Coordinates of C-alpha atoms and ligand atoms in Angstrom, one line a residue:
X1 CA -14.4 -9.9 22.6
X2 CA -15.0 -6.5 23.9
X3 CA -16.4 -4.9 26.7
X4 CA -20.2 -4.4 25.5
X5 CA -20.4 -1.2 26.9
X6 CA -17.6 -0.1 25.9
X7 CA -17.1 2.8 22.8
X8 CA -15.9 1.2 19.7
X9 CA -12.6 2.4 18.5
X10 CA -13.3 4.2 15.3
X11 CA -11.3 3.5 12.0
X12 CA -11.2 6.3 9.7
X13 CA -11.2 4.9 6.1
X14 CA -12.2 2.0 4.9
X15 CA -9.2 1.2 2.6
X16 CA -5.9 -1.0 3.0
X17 CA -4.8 0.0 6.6
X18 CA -8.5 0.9 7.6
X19 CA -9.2 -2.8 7.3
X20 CA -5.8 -4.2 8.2
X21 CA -6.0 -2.1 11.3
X22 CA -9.7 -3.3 11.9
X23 CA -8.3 -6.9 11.6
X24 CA -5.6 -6.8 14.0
X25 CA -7.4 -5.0 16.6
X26 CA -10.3 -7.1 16.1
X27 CA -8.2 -10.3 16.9
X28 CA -6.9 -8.3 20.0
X29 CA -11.0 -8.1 21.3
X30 CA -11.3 -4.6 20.7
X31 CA -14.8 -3.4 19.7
X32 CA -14.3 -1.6 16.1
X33 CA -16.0 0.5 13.9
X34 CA -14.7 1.5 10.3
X35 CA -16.4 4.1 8.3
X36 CA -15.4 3.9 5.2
X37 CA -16.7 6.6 2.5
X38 CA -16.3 4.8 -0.6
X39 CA -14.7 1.3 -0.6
X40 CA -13.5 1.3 -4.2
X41 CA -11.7 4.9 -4.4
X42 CA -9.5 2.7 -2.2
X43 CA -5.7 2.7 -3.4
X44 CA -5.7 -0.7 -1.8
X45 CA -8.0 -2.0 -4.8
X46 CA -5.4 0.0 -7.4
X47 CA -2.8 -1.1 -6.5
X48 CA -0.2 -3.6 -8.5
X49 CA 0.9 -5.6 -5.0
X50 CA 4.3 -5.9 -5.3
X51 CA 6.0 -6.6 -2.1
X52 CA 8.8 -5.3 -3.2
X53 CA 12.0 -3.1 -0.8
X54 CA 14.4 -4.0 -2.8
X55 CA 12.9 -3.8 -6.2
X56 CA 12.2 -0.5 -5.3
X57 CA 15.5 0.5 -4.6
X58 CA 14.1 2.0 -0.9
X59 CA 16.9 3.5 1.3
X60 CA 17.5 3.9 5.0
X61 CA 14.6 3.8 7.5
X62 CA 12.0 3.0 4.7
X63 CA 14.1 -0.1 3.3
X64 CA 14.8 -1.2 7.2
X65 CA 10.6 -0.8 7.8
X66 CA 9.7 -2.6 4.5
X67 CA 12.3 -5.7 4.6
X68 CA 10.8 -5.9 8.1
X69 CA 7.0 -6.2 6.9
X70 CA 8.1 -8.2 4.0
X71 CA 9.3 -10.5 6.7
X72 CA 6.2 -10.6 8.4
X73 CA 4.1 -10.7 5.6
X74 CA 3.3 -14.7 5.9
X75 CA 1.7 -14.7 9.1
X76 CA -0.2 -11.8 9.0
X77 CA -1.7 -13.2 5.1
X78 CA -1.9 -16.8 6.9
X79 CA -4.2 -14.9 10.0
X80 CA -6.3 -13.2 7.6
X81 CA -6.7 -16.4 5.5
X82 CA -7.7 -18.5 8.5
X83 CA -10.2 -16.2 9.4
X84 CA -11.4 -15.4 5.7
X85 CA -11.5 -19.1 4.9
X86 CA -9.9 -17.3 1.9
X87 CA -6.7 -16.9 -0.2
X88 CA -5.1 -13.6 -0.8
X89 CA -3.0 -14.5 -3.2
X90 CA 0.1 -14.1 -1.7
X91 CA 3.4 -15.2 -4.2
X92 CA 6.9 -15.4 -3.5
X93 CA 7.9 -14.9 -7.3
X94 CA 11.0 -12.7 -7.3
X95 CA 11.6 -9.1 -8.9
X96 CA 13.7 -8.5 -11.9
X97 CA 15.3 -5.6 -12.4
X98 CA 16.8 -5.1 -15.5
X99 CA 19.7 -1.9 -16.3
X100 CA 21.2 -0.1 -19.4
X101 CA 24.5 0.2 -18.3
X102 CA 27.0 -1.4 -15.4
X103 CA 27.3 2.0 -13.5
X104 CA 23.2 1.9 -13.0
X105 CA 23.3 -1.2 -11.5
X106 CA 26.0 -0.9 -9.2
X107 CA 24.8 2.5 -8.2
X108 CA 21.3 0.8 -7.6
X109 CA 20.3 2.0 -4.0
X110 CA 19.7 -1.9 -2.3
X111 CA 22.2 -3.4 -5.4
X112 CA 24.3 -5.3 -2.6
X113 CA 20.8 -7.7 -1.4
X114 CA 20.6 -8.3 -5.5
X115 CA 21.6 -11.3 -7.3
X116 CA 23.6 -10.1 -10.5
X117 CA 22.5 -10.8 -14.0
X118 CA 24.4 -11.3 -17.3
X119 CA 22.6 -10.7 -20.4
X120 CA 21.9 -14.5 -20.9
X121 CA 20.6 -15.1 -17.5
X122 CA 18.4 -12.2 -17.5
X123 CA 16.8 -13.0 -20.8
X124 CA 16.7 -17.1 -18.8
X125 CA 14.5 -15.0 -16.4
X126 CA 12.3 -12.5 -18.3
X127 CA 12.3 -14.2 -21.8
X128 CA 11.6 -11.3 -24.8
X129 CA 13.0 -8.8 -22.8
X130 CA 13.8 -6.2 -25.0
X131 CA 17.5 -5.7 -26.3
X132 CA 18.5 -2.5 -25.3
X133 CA 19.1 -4.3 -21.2
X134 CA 22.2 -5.6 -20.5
X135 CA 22.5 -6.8 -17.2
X136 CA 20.0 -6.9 -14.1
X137 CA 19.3 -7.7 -10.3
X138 CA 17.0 -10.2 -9.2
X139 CA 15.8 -9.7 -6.0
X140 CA 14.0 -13.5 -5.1
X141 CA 12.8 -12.1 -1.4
X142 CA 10.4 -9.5 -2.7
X143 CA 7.3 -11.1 -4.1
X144 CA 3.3 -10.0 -4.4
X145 CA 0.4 -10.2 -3.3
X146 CA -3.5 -9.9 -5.2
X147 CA -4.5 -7.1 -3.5
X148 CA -7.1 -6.5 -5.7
X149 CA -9.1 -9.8 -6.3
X150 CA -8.5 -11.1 -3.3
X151 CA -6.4 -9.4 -0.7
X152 CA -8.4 -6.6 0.3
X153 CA -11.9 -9.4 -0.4
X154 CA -10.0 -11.7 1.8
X155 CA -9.7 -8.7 4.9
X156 CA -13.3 -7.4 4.6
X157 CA -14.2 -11.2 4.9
X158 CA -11.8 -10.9 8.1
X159 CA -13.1 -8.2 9.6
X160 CA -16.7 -9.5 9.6
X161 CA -16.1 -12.4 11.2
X162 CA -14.4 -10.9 13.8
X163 CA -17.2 -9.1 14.7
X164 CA -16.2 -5.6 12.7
X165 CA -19.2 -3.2 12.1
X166 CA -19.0 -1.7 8.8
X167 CA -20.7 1.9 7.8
X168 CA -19.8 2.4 4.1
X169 CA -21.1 5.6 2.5
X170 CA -20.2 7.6 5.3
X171 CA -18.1 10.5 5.3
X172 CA -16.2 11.9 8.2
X173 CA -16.3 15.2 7.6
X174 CA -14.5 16.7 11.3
X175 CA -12.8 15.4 14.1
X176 CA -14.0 16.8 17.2
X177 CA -11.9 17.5 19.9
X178 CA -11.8 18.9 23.7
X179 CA -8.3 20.4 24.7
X180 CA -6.1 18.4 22.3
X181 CA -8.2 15.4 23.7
X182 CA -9.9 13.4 20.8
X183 CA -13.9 12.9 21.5
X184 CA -15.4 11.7 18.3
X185 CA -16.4 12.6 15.0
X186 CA -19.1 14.6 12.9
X187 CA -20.0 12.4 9.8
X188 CA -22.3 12.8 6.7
X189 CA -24.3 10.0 5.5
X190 CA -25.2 8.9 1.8
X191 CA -28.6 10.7 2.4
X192 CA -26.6 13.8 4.1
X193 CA -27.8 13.3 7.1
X194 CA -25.1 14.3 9.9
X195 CA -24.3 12.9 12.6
X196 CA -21.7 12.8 15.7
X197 CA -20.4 9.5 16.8
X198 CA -18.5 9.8 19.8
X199 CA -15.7 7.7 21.1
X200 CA -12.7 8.1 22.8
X201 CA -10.1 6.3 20.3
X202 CA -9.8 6.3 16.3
X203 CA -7.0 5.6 13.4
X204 CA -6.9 7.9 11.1
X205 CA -6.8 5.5 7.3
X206 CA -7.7 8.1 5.1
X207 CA -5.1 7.6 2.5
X208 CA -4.3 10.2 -0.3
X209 CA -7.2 12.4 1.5
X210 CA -6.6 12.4 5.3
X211 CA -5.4 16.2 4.9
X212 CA -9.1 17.2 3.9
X213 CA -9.8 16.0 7.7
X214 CA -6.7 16.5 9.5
X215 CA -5.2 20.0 7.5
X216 CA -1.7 19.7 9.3
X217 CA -0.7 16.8 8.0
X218 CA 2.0 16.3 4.8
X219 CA -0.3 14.8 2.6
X220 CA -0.7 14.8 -0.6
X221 CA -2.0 12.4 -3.7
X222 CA 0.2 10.9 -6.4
X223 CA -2.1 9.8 -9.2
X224 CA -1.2 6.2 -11.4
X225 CA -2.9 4.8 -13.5
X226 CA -3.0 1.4 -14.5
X227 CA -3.8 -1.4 -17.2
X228 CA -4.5 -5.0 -17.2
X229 CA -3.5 -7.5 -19.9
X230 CA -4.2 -11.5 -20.3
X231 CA -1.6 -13.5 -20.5
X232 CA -1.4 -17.2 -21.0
X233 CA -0.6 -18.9 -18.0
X234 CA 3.2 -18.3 -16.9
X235 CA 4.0 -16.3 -19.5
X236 CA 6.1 -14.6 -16.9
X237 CA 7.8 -16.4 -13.6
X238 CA 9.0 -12.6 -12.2
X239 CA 7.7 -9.5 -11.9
X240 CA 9.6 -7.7 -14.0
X241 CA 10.4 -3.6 -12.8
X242 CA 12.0 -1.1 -15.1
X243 CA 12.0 3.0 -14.6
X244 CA 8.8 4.1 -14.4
X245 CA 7.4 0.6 -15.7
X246 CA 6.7 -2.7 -14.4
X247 CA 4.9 -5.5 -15.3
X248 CA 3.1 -8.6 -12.4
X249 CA 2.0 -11.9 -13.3
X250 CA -0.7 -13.3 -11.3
X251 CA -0.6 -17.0 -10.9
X252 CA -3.3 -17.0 -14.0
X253 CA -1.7 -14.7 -16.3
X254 CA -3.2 -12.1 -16.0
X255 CA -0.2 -9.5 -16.4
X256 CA -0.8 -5.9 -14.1
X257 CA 1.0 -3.2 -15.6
X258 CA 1.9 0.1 -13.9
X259 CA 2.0 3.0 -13.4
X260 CA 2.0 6.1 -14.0
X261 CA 3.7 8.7 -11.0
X262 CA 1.4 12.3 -11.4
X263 CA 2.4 14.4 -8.9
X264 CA 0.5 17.5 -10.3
X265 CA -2.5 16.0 -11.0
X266 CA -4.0 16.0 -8.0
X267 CA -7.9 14.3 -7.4
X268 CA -8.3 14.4 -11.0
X269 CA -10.5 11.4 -11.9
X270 CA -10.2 9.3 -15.2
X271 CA -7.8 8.0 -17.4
X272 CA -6.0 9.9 -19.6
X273 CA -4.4 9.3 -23.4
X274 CA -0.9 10.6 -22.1
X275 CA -0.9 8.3 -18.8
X276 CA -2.0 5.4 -21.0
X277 CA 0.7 6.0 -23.4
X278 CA 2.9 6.4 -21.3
X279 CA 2.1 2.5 -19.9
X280 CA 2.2 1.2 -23.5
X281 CA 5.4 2.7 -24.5
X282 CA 6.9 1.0 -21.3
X283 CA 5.5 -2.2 -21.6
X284 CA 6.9 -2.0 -25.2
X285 CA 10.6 -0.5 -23.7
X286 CA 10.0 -3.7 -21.4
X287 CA 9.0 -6.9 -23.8
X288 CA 7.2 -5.6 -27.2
X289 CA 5.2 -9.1 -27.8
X290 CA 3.2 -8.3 -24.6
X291 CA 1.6 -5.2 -26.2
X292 CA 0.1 -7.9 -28.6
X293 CA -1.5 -9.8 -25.8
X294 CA -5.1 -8.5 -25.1
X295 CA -5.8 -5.7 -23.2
X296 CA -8.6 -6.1 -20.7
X297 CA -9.0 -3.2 -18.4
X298 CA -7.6 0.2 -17.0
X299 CA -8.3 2.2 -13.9
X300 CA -6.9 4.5 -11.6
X301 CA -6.0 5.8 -7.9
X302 CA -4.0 7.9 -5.8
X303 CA -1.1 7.0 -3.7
X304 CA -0.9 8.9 -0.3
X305 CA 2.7 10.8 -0.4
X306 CA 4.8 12.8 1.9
X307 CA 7.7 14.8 1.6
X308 CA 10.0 12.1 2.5
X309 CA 7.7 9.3 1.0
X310 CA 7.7 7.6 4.1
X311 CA 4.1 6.8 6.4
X312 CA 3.1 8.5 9.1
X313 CA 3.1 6.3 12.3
X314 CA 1.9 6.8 16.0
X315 CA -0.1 9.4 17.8
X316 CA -1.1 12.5 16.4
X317 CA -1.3 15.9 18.3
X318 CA -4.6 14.9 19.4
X319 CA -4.7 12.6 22.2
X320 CA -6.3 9.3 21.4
X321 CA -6.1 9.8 17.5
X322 CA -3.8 7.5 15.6
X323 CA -2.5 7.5 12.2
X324 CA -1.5 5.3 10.0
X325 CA -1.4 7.1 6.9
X326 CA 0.8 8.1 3.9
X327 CA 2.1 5.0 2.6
X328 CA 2.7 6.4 -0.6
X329 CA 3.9 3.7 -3.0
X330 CA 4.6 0.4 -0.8
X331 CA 1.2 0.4 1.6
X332 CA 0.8 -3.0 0.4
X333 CA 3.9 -3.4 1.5
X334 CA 3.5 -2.1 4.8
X335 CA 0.3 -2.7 5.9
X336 CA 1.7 -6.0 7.8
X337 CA 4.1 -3.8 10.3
X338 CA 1.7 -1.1 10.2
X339 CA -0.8 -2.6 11.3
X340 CA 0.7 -4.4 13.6
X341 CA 3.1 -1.8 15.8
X342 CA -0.5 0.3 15.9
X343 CA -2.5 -2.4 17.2
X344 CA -0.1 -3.6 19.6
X345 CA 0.7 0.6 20.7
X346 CA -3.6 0.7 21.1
X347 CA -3.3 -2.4 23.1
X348 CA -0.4 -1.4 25.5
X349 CA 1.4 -4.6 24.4
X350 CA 5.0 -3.6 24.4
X351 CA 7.2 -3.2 21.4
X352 CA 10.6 -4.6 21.3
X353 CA 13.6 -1.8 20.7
X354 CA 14.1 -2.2 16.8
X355 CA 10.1 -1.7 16.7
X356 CA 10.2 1.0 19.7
X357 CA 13.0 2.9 16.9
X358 CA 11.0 2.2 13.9
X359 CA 8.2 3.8 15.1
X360 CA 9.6 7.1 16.2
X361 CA 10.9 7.0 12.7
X362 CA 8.0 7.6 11.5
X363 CA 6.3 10.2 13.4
X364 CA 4.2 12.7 11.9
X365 CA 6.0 15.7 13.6
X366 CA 9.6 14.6 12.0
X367 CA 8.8 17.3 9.1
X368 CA 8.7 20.2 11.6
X369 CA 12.1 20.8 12.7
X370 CA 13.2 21.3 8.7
Ligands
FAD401 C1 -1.3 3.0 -9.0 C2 -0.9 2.5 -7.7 C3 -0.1 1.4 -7.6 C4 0.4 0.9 -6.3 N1 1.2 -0.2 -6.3 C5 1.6 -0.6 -5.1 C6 2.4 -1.8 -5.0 O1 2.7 -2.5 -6.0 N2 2.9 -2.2 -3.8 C7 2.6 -1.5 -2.6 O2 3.1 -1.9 -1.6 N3 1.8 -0.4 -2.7 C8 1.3 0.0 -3.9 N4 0.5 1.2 -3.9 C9 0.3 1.9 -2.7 C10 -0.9 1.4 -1.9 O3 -2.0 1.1 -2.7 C11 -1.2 2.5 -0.8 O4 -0.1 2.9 -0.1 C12 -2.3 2.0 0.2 O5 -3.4 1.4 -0.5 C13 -2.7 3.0 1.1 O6 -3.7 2.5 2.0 P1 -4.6 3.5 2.8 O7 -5.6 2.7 3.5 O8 -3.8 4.5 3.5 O9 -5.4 4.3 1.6 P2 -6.6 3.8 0.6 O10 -6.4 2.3 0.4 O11 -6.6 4.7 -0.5 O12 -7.9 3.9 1.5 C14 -8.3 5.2 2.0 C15 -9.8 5.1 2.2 O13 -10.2 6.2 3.0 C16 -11.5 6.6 2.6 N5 -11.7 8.0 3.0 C17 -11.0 9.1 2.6 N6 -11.5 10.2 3.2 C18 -12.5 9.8 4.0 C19 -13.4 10.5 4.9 N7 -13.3 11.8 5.1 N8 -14.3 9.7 5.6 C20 -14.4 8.4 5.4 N9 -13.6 7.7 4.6 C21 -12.6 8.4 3.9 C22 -11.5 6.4 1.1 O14 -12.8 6.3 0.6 C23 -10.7 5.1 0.9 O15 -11.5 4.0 0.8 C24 0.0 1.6 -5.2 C25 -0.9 2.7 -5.2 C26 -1.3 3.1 -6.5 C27 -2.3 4.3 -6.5

């Protein structure tokens, strides 16, 4: 437990690493506050939660930081579980990734940590896959997690028990600083009152919007949307992960299908009939009797990108303000090591040298030199 007395740390955002960070540091006995504007604009509720490096074909630092969270994701889902008392869904079911042509798969950035697939055992693996695949990698190390029935339930549930004191409805609408020196924040409520909380720490979890408070940063939001389809139960064993289309069991059928990748759409809300076309003729490209299977809901969110698609790690420019931010595509991912090398750099507890190298990977200021 904290100091009484002391100023809560402040957690800006209320999404996937604002409550992942709350978590950790909360277990560490720091005092934390998260204000969170609007839980459920949250990318970690959108998301499809693969755990997935190697499906996604990542490459050098990125890959290295994501096998090394995917390592790590069993402890850090078994302490959120134990202090839940709830299950986040966490399944080691292997990715699929199926290929046109020989020359696609060898050229496939992670293709050497894949196991090859003939035609015959491919179709062994993802029945009714469609004919036009020939070959494909399964990757059995990347897996998923149900980030959005239970994951993100299952760290909320967390946090509170820890002690974590939720504000949700609240905007943070400035930082406030004193000579590069962070003092606080000046936040709107749901009734518009403002106010200024003052504290001497925060991470900065804003997501896809953290450049509205913090203009210098390289962030900007990658719409997708998304559709849900009932399967019967085990319909698929794999997650299955073509170009621009992928389809995730959950352990009751329940099939998530994603997504689109809208770069110039900015915040635009809503679905739209081109994005959910687009999702269709995938799923169709993919295994056609699945489009037969009911339908049963669609949504929407915005992935937090930078110009190299990597997060943004460590310290900003203002002393005593974090961030953990721009996770793009794999925060689910990433929220284990993220949330970890943060809350142990808060906490002074030493890193060892491959985390000490990660980190300074991921700096915010390694765009400025380009
Ligand atoms: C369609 C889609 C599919 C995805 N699939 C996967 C996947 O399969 N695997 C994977 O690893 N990742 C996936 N991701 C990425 C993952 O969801 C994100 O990287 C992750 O959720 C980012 O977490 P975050 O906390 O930074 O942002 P978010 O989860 O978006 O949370 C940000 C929060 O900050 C709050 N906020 C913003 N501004 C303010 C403010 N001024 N004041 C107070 N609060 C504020 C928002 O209300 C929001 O709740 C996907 C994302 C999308 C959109």
């Amino acid at each position: 437990m904290g100091v009484l007395n002391e100023k809560p740390l402040l957690i800006l955002g209320g999404g996937l690493m604002g409550l992942a960070l709350a978590h950790e540091l909360a277990k560490k006995g720091k005092r934390v506050e998260v204000l969170s504007r609007s839980r459920h604009e949250a990318a970690g509720f959108v998301a499809a939660g693969m755990l997935a490096p190697h499906a996604e074909g990542l490459k050098g630092s990125l890959l290295n930081l994501g096998q090394i969270s995917l390592q790590r994701q069993p402890n850090w889902v078994k302490s959120i579980e134990a202090n839940s008392k709830m299950s986040c869904g966490l399944k080691n079911c292997g990715i699929v990734v199926p290929f046109e042509t020989q020359e696609e798969c060898e050229t496939y950035p992670t293709y050497k940590f894949g196991k090859k697939l003939k035609r015959e055992e491919l179709l062994n693996e993802v029945p009714g896959l469609s004919k036009k695949w020939k070959l494909g990698l399964l990757f059995k190390q990347d897996g998923q997690i149900d980030n959005r029935r239970l994951l993100m339930r299952a760290l909320e549930k967390a946090c509170v028990e820890l002690g974590v004191h939720f504000q949700e409805g609240v905007e943070v609408i400035e930082i406030i600083q004193d000579s590069k020196k962070f003092k606080g924040v000046k936040v709107k409520d749901i009734n518009g009152n403002i106010n200024h909380l003052q504290s001497e720490e925060a991470v900065l979890c804003c997501g896809a919007w953290s450049k509205q408070i913090f203009k210098s940063l390289p962030i900007f939001p990658v719409k997708g949307q998304m559709l849900s389809i009932q399967g019967p139960k085990q319909i698929l064993k794999r997650i299955v992960f073509g170009p621009g289309i992928y389809l995730v069991p959950r352990e009751d059928g329940l099939i998530i299908v994603g997504a689109t990748s809208e770069r110039e759409a900015g915040f635009d809300n809503g679905l739209t009939p081109k994005g959910q076309s687009e999702l269709q003729k995938g799923i169709q490209s993919l295994i056609p009797q699945i489009n037969q299977l009911p339908h049963m809901e669609r949504w929407w969110g915005f992935r937090p990108c930078t110009p190299d698609e990597g997060p943004l790690l460590g310290m900003s420019s203002i002393n005593g303000l974090w961030l953990a931010t721009g996770h793009h595509r794999n925060g689910v991912l990433l929220a284990a090591i993220t949330s970890e090398l943060i809350a142990k750099s808060i906490c002074s507890i030493p890193l060892n040298d491959e985390e000490k190298k990660l980190f300074t990977k991921f700096r915010w200021d390694r765009f400025e030199n380009h």
